[in-house]
PDB file of C-alpha atoms in Angstrom:
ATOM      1  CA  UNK A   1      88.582 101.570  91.879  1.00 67.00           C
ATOM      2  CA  UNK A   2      87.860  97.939  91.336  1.00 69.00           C
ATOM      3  CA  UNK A   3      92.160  96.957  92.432  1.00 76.00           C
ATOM      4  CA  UNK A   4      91.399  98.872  95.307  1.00 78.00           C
ATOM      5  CA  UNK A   5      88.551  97.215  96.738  1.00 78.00           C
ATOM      6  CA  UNK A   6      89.869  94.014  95.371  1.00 79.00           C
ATOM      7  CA  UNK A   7      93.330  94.283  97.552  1.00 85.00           C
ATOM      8  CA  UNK A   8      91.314  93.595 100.777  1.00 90.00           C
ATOM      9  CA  UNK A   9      91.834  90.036 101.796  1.00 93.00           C
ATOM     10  CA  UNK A  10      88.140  90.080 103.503  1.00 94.00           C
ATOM     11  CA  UNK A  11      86.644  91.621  99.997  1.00 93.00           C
ATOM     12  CA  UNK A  12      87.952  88.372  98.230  1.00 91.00           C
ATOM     13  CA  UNK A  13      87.076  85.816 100.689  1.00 95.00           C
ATOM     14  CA  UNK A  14      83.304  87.799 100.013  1.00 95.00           C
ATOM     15  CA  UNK A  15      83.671  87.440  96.072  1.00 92.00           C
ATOM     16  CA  UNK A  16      84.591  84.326  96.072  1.00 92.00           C
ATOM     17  CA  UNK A  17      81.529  83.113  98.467  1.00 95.00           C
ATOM     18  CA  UNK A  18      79.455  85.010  95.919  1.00 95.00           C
ATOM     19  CA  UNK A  19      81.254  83.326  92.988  1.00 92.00           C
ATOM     20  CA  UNK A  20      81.083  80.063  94.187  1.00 94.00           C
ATOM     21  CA  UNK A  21      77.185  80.496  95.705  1.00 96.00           C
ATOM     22  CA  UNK A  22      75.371  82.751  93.517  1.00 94.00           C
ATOM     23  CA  UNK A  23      73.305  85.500  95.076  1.00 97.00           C
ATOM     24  CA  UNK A  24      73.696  85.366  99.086  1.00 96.00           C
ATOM     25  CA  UNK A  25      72.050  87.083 101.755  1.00 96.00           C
ATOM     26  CA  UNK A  26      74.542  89.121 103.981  1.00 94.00           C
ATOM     27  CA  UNK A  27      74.336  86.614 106.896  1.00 94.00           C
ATOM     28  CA  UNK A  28      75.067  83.405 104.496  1.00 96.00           C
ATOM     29  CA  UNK A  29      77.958  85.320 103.370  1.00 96.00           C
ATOM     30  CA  UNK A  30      78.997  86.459 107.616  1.00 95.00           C
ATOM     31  CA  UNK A  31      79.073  82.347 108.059  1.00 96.00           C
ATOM     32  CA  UNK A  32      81.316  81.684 105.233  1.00 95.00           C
ATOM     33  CA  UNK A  33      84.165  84.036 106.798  1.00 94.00           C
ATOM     34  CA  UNK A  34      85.213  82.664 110.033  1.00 89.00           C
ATOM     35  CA  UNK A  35      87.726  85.616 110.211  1.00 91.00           C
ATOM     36  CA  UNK A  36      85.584  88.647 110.642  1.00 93.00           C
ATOM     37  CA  UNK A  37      82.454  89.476 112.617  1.00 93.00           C
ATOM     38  CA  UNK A  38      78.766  90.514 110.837  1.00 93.00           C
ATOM     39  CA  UNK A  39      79.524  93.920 111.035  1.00 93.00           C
ATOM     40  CA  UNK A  40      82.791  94.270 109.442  1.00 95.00           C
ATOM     41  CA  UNK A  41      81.629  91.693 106.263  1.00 95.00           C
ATOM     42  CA  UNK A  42      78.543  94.519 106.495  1.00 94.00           C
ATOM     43  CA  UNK A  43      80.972  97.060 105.870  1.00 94.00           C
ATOM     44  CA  UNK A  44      83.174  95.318 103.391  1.00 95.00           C
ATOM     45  CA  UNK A  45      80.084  94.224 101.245  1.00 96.00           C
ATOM     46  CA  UNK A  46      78.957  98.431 101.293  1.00 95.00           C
ATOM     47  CA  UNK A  47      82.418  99.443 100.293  1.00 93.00           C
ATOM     48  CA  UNK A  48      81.834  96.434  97.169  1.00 94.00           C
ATOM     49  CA  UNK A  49      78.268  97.926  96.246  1.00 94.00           C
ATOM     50  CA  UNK A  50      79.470 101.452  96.310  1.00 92.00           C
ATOM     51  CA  UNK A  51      82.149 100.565  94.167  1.00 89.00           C
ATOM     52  CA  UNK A  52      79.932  98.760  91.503  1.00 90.00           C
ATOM     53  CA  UNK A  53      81.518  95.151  92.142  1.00 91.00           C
ATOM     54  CA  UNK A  54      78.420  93.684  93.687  1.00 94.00           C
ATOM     55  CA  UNK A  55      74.848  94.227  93.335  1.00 95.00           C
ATOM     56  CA  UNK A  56      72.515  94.660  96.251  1.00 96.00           C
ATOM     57  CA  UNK A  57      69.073  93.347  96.085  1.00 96.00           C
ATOM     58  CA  UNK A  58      66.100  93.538  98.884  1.00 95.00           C
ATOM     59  CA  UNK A  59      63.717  91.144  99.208  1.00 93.00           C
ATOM     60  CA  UNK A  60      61.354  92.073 102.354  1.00 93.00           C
ATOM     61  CA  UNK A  61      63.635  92.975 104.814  1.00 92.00           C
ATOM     62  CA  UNK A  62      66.314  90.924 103.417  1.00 90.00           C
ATOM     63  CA  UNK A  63      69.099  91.961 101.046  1.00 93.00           C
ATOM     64  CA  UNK A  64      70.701  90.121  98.497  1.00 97.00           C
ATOM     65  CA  UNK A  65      74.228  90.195  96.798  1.00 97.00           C
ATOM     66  CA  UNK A  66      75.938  89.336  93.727  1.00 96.00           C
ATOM     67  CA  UNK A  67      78.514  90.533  91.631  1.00 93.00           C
ATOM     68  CA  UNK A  68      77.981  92.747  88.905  1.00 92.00           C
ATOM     69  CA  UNK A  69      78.846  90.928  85.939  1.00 88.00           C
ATOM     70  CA  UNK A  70      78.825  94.295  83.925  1.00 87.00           C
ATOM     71  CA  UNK A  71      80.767  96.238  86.560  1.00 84.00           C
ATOM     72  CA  UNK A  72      84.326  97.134  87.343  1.00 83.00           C
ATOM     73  CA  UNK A  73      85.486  93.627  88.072  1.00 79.00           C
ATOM     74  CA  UNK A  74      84.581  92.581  84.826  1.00 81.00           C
ATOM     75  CA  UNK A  75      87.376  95.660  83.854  1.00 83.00           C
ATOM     76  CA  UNK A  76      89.629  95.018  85.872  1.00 80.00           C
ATOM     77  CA  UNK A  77      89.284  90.940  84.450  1.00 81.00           C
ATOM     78  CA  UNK A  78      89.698  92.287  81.216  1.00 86.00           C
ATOM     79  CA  UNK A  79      92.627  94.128  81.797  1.00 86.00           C
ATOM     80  CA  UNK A  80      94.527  91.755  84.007  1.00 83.00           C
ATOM     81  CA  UNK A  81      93.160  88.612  81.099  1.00 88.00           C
ATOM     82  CA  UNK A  82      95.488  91.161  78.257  1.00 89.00           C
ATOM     83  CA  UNK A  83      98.191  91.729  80.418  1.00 89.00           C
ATOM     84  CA  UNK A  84      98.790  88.446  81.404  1.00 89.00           C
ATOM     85  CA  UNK A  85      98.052  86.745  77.875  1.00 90.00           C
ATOM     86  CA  UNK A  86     101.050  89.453  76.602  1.00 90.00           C
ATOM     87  CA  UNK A  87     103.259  88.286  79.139  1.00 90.00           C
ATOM     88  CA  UNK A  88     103.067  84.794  78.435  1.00 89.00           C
ATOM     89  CA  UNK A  89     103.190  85.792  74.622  1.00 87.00           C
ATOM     90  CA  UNK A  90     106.342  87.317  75.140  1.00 84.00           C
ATOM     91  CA  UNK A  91     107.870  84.875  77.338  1.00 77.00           C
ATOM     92  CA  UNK A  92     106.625  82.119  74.538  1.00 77.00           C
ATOM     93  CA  UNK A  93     108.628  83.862  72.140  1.00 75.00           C
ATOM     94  CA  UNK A  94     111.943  84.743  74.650  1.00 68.00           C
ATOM     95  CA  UNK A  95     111.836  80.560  74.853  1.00 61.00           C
ATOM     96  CA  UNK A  96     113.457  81.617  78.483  1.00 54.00           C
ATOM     97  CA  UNK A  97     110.833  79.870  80.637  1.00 51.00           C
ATOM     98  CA  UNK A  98     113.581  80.036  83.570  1.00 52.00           C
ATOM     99  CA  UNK A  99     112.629  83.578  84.444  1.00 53.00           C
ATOM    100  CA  UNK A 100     108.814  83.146  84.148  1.00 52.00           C
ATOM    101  CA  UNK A 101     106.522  84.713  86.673  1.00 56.00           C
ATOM    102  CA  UNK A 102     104.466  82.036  88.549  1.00 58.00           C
ATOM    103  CA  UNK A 103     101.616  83.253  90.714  1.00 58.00           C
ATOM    104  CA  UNK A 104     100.806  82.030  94.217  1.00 56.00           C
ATOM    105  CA  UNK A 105      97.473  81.235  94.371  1.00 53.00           C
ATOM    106  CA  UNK A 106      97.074  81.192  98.007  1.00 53.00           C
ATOM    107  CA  UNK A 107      98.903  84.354  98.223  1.00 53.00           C
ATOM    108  CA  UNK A 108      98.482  85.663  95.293  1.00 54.00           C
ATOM    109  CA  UNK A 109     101.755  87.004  95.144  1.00 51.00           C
ATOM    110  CA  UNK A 110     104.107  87.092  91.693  1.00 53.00           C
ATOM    111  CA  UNK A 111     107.792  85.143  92.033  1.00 50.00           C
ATOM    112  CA  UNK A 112     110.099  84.371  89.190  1.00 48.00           C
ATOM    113  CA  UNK A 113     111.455  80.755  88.924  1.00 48.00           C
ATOM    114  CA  UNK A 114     114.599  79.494  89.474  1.00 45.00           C
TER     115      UNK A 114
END
């Protein structure tokens, strides 16, 4: 569930606002993404709290988010921390760093080196 919610470009751009700020209110986190209105970050940060990735706090009439440090992103971290730290085991002991994957970070897309 968490790779699936994680996939969406907009769900990232929210994560990593959250990441980087703490605990935001809903329209801090509509001003940090420039390429989506209120209402669709609205409905990407309920798809993220049904899904157990972020946290949802009120305060008044206010609601707060953060991400669930106990929750399936910390899984899916997990899972994608072993299976990267084996592939770089094994490619340590191949010796063949021509063939390496490298990850985009923009993109976050997997290439092999030349």
């Amino acid at each position: 569930m968490a790779f699936a919610v994680l996939a969406d470009q907009v769900r990232r751009q929210i994560l990593d606002t959250l990441a980087s700020h703490g605990e935001c209110s809903a329209g801090f986190i509509s001003d940090q993404i420039s390429t989506v209105g209120r209402t669709t970050v609205s409905t990407h940060l309920r798809a993220l709290r049904m899904s157990g990735v972020v946290l949802e706090r009120r305060q008044g009439r206010h609601r707060l988010y953060s991400i669930d440090p106990a929750g399936p992103a910390n899984d899916a971290l997990q899972f994608l921390r072993g299976v990267l730290e084996r592939a770089l085991d094994a490619g340590t002991k191949t010796g063949d760093s021509s063939t390496s994957p490298v990850v985009d970070p923009e993109g976050g897309s997997v290439r092999r080196r030349a």
